Amino acid sequence: KGGPYAPYRQSERLDSYTSHLKKLLAAGNAFYCFHSEAELEAEKKDLMRAGKNPIHMCDGRERALREQECLAKERESIIRFKTPAGQTLRFTDLVRGEIAFVSDLIGDFSIAKDLRTPLYNFAVAVDDAEMEISHTIRGEDHISNTPKQLLLQEALGLGTPQYAHLPLILGPDRTKLSKRHGATAIREFRDGGYLPDALVNFMALLGWNPGTDQEIFSMAELSLQFDLAKVQKSGAAFNIGKLDWLNGEYIRRL
């Protein structure tokens, strides 16, 4: 609430998104796509049967339609980014090092349902720039979103934050942690008697270690020692037994 970069709710930032969408459309970097969901699904299945990458590319005629011509169609549409061909997109991940994507494997991706309804990749590219975000730290399942955001940042003349993609937290069966593995909400751990510092300590050790045998860290120690460069690339299993042990240590120290 408040602050130099308010408002923070995307629903209150629609004017900014609309302005940037119009800029992309005017520059020919975005266009209206009129393919139906049924057509897109059929295309995807055909590509997969043929062993090809299931991406959507509109033809040159549709890509070249001006906004006025699109609106005159009075048909349901979506706004897509015109992905350039033959580009290699590179960024340095603070956890994984250099990562590269070929633009030909991305396709013309959707960025908004209409001028007042932005979609994820477009909205966060604008938000990161306007809120002067220095580091975007998120799960590794977002790596594939990064080249799309890089393309949008370049087309809009926006800055690029540093990216760090963390390994996912896994259940005991080495699948992505979910409710079926047990409590996943902070409130549930609190109600179960786990202390805040114990849970933070435990979470910090999932996928990271300081290179020593130390396992109990105060918040001050974590803030000094934690380094993204030491985050492991593979996922860490959520071990409830380890959390119970840590929580017991913190309770005894009270």
Coordinates of C-alpha atoms in Angstrom, one line a residue:
K1 CA 0.0 0.0 0.0
G2 CA 1.5 3.3 -1.0
G3 CA 5.2 3.5 -1.8
P4 CA 7.0 5.0 -4.8
Y5 CA 5.8 2.3 -7.3
A6 CA 2.1 2.1 -6.4
P7 CA -0.4 0.9 -7.4
Y8 CA 0.6 -2.8 -7.0
R9 CA -2.6 -4.6 -7.9
Q10 CA -2.6 -5.4 -11.6
S11 CA -6.3 -4.6 -11.7
E12 CA -5.3 -1.0 -10.9
R13 CA -2.6 -0.8 -13.5
L14 CA -4.7 -1.4 -16.6
D15 CA -4.0 2.1 -18.1
S16 CA -0.3 1.3 -18.1
Y17 CA -0.8 -2.1 -19.8
T18 CA -3.1 -0.6 -22.4
S19 CA -0.5 2.0 -23.2
H20 CA 2.2 -0.5 -23.7
L21 CA 0.0 -2.8 -25.7
K22 CA -0.9 0.0 -28.1
K23 CA 2.8 0.8 -28.5
L24 CA 3.5 -2.8 -29.5
L25 CA 0.5 -2.9 -32.0
A26 CA 1.5 0.5 -33.5
A27 CA 5.1 -0.7 -34.0
G28 CA 4.0 -3.9 -35.7
N29 CA 5.4 -6.0 -32.8
A30 CA 2.0 -7.4 -31.8
F31 CA -1.2 -8.3 -33.7
Y32 CA -4.7 -9.6 -33.3
C33 CA -5.1 -13.4 -33.8
F34 CA -8.6 -14.7 -34.8
H35 CA -7.9 -18.5 -34.5
S36 CA -10.5 -20.2 -32.3
E37 CA -9.6 -22.5 -29.4
A38 CA -10.8 -25.4 -31.4
E39 CA -8.5 -24.5 -34.3
L40 CA -5.5 -24.0 -32.0
E41 CA -6.1 -27.4 -30.3
A42 CA -6.4 -29.2 -33.7
E43 CA -3.2 -27.5 -34.9
K44 CA -1.4 -28.6 -31.7
K45 CA -2.5 -32.2 -32.0
D46 CA -1.4 -32.3 -35.7
L47 CA 2.0 -30.9 -34.8
M48 CA 2.5 -33.4 -32.0
R49 CA 1.4 -36.3 -34.2
A50 CA 4.0 -35.1 -36.7
G51 CA 6.7 -35.0 -34.0
K52 CA 7.0 -31.2 -34.3
N53 CA 7.1 -28.5 -31.6
P54 CA 3.5 -27.6 -30.8
I55 CA 3.8 -23.8 -31.2
H56 CA 1.4 -21.5 -33.0
M57 CA 2.6 -19.2 -35.8
C58 CA 0.1 -17.0 -37.6
D59 CA 0.6 -16.4 -41.3
G60 CA 2.1 -13.2 -42.7
R61 CA -1.3 -11.9 -43.8
E62 CA -2.8 -12.1 -40.4
R63 CA 0.4 -10.7 -38.7
A64 CA 0.2 -7.7 -41.0
L65 CA -3.4 -6.7 -40.3
R66 CA -3.7 -3.1 -38.9
E67 CA -5.6 -2.6 -35.7
Q68 CA -8.5 -0.8 -37.4
E69 CA -8.9 -3.8 -39.8
C70 CA -8.9 -6.2 -36.9
L71 CA -11.5 -4.3 -34.9
A72 CA -13.7 -4.1 -38.0
K73 CA -13.8 -7.9 -38.1
E74 CA -16.0 -8.0 -34.9
R75 CA -14.8 -11.5 -34.2
E76 CA -13.3 -12.9 -31.0
S77 CA -9.6 -12.5 -31.0
I78 CA -6.5 -12.4 -28.8
I79 CA -3.4 -10.2 -29.0
R80 CA -0.2 -12.1 -29.8
F81 CA 3.5 -11.0 -29.9
K82 CA 5.1 -11.2 -33.3
T83 CA 8.1 -13.4 -32.4
P84 CA 11.1 -12.7 -34.7
A85 CA 12.6 -15.6 -36.6
G86 CA 16.2 -16.8 -36.3
Q87 CA 17.2 -15.1 -33.0
T88 CA 19.1 -16.7 -30.2
L89 CA 18.0 -15.3 -26.8
R90 CA 20.5 -15.5 -24.0
F91 CA 20.5 -14.6 -20.4
T92 CA 22.7 -15.4 -17.4
D93 CA 20.8 -17.1 -14.7
L94 CA 22.3 -16.5 -11.2
V95 CA 21.7 -20.2 -10.3
R96 CA 22.2 -22.0 -13.7
G97 CA 24.6 -19.9 -15.6
E98 CA 24.0 -19.0 -19.2
I99 CA 20.8 -20.2 -20.8
A100 CA 19.9 -19.8 -24.5
F101 CA 16.7 -20.2 -26.4
V102 CA 16.0 -20.2 -30.2
S103 CA 13.1 -17.9 -31.1
D104 CA 11.9 -20.2 -33.8
L105 CA 10.8 -22.7 -31.0
I106 CA 8.7 -20.1 -29.2
G107 CA 6.0 -19.2 -31.7
D108 CA 3.7 -16.2 -31.6
F109 CA 2.7 -16.2 -28.0
S110 CA -0.4 -14.5 -26.5
I111 CA 0.1 -11.4 -24.4
A112 CA -3.4 -10.1 -23.8
K113 CA -7.1 -11.1 -24.3
D114 CA -7.8 -7.5 -25.3
L115 CA -6.4 -4.0 -24.5
R116 CA -7.7 -4.2 -20.9
T117 CA -6.9 -7.8 -20.1
P118 CA -3.2 -8.5 -20.1
L119 CA -1.8 -12.0 -19.7
Y120 CA 1.1 -13.1 -17.4
N121 CA 4.2 -12.7 -19.5
F122 CA 3.2 -9.2 -20.7
A123 CA 2.0 -7.9 -17.3
V124 CA 5.1 -9.0 -15.4
A125 CA 7.5 -7.5 -18.1
V126 CA 5.8 -4.1 -17.7
D127 CA 5.6 -4.4 -13.9
D128 CA 9.2 -5.4 -13.4
A129 CA 10.4 -2.4 -15.4
E130 CA 8.0 0.2 -13.9
M131 CA 8.7 -1.0 -10.4
E132 CA 12.5 -1.1 -11.0
I133 CA 12.8 -4.7 -10.0
S134 CA 16.5 -5.6 -9.8
H135 CA 16.2 -9.4 -9.3
T136 CA 13.4 -11.8 -10.4
I137 CA 13.8 -14.9 -8.2
R138 CA 11.3 -17.7 -9.0
G139 CA 10.9 -21.5 -9.5
E140 CA 12.6 -23.3 -12.4
D141 CA 9.2 -24.0 -14.0
H142 CA 9.3 -20.4 -15.1
I143 CA 12.5 -20.7 -17.2
S144 CA 10.5 -21.1 -20.4
N145 CA 8.7 -17.8 -19.7
T146 CA 12.0 -15.8 -19.6
P147 CA 12.7 -15.6 -23.3
K148 CA 9.2 -14.3 -23.9
Q149 CA 9.7 -11.6 -21.3
L150 CA 13.1 -10.8 -22.8
L151 CA 11.5 -10.3 -26.2
L152 CA 8.8 -8.0 -24.7
Q153 CA 11.4 -6.0 -22.8
E154 CA 13.4 -5.5 -26.0
A155 CA 10.4 -4.5 -28.1
L156 CA 9.2 -2.0 -25.5
G157 CA 12.6 -0.6 -24.7
L158 CA 12.4 -1.7 -21.0
G159 CA 15.2 -2.8 -18.7
T160 CA 15.9 -6.4 -17.8
P161 CA 16.2 -7.6 -14.2
Q162 CA 18.7 -10.3 -13.2
Y163 CA 17.0 -13.8 -13.2
A164 CA 17.5 -16.6 -10.7
H165 CA 15.5 -19.8 -11.2
L166 CA 15.4 -21.9 -8.0
P167 CA 15.0 -25.7 -8.0
L168 CA 11.5 -26.9 -7.1
I169 CA 10.8 -28.3 -3.6
L170 CA 9.9 -32.0 -3.9
G171 CA 7.9 -34.5 -1.9
P172 CA 9.5 -37.7 -0.5
D173 CA 8.6 -39.4 -3.8
R174 CA 10.6 -36.8 -5.7
T175 CA 7.6 -35.3 -7.4
K176 CA 6.7 -31.6 -7.1
L177 CA 5.5 -30.8 -3.5
S178 CA 1.7 -30.5 -3.3
K179 CA -1.1 -30.8 -0.7
R180 CA -1.1 -34.5 -1.0
H181 CA 2.3 -34.6 0.6
G182 CA 1.0 -32.8 3.7
A183 CA 0.8 -29.2 5.0
T184 CA 2.0 -26.6 2.5
A185 CA 0.4 -23.4 3.9
I186 CA 2.3 -21.3 6.4
R187 CA -0.8 -21.1 8.6
E188 CA -0.9 -24.9 8.9
F189 CA 2.7 -25.1 10.1
R190 CA 2.0 -22.3 12.6
D191 CA -1.1 -24.1 13.9
G192 CA 1.0 -27.3 14.1
G193 CA 3.4 -25.7 16.6
Y194 CA 6.3 -24.9 14.3
L195 CA 8.2 -21.7 15.2
P196 CA 8.8 -19.1 12.5
D197 CA 12.6 -19.0 12.8
A198 CA 12.7 -22.8 12.6
L199 CA 10.6 -22.9 9.4
V200 CA 12.8 -20.2 7.8
N201 CA 15.9 -22.0 8.8
F202 CA 14.6 -25.3 7.3
M203 CA 13.4 -23.6 4.1
A204 CA 16.8 -22.0 3.6
L205 CA 18.5 -25.4 3.6
L206 CA 16.3 -26.8 0.9
G207 CA 18.5 -26.5 -2.1
W208 CA 21.2 -24.4 -0.4
N209 CA 24.0 -24.9 2.0
P210 CA 26.9 -22.7 3.2
G211 CA 29.6 -25.3 2.4
T212 CA 30.0 -26.1 6.1
D213 CA 28.3 -28.6 8.6
Q214 CA 26.3 -25.8 10.2
E215 CA 22.6 -26.5 10.2
I216 CA 21.1 -24.0 12.7
F217 CA 21.2 -20.3 11.5
S218 CA 19.8 -17.2 13.1
M219 CA 18.1 -14.8 10.7
A220 CA 21.1 -12.5 11.0
E221 CA 23.5 -15.4 10.0
L222 CA 21.3 -16.3 7.1
S223 CA 21.2 -12.8 5.8
L224 CA 25.0 -12.7 5.8
Q225 CA 25.7 -16.1 4.5
F226 CA 23.0 -16.8 1.9
D227 CA 24.3 -16.6 -1.6
L228 CA 22.3 -17.5 -4.8
A229 CA 25.5 -18.8 -6.3
K230 CA 25.5 -21.6 -3.8
V231 CA 21.9 -22.7 -4.6
Q232 CA 21.9 -26.2 -6.0
K233 CA 20.5 -27.0 -9.5
S234 CA 18.5 -30.1 -8.5
G235 CA 15.3 -30.1 -6.4
A236 CA 15.4 -30.8 -2.7
A237 CA 13.0 -33.1 -0.9
F238 CA 10.9 -31.7 1.9
N239 CA 11.9 -33.9 4.9
I240 CA 9.3 -33.4 7.7
G241 CA 11.6 -35.3 10.1
K242 CA 14.4 -32.7 9.6
L243 CA 11.9 -29.9 10.2
D244 CA 10.7 -31.6 13.4
W245 CA 14.3 -31.9 14.6
L246 CA 15.0 -28.2 13.8
N247 CA 11.8 -27.1 15.5
G248 CA 12.7 -29.1 18.6
E249 CA 16.1 -27.4 18.7
Y250 CA 14.5 -23.9 18.5
I251 CA 11.9 -24.8 21.2
R252 CA 14.7 -25.9 23.6
R253 CA 16.6 -22.6 23.1
L254 CA 13.6 -20.5 24.1

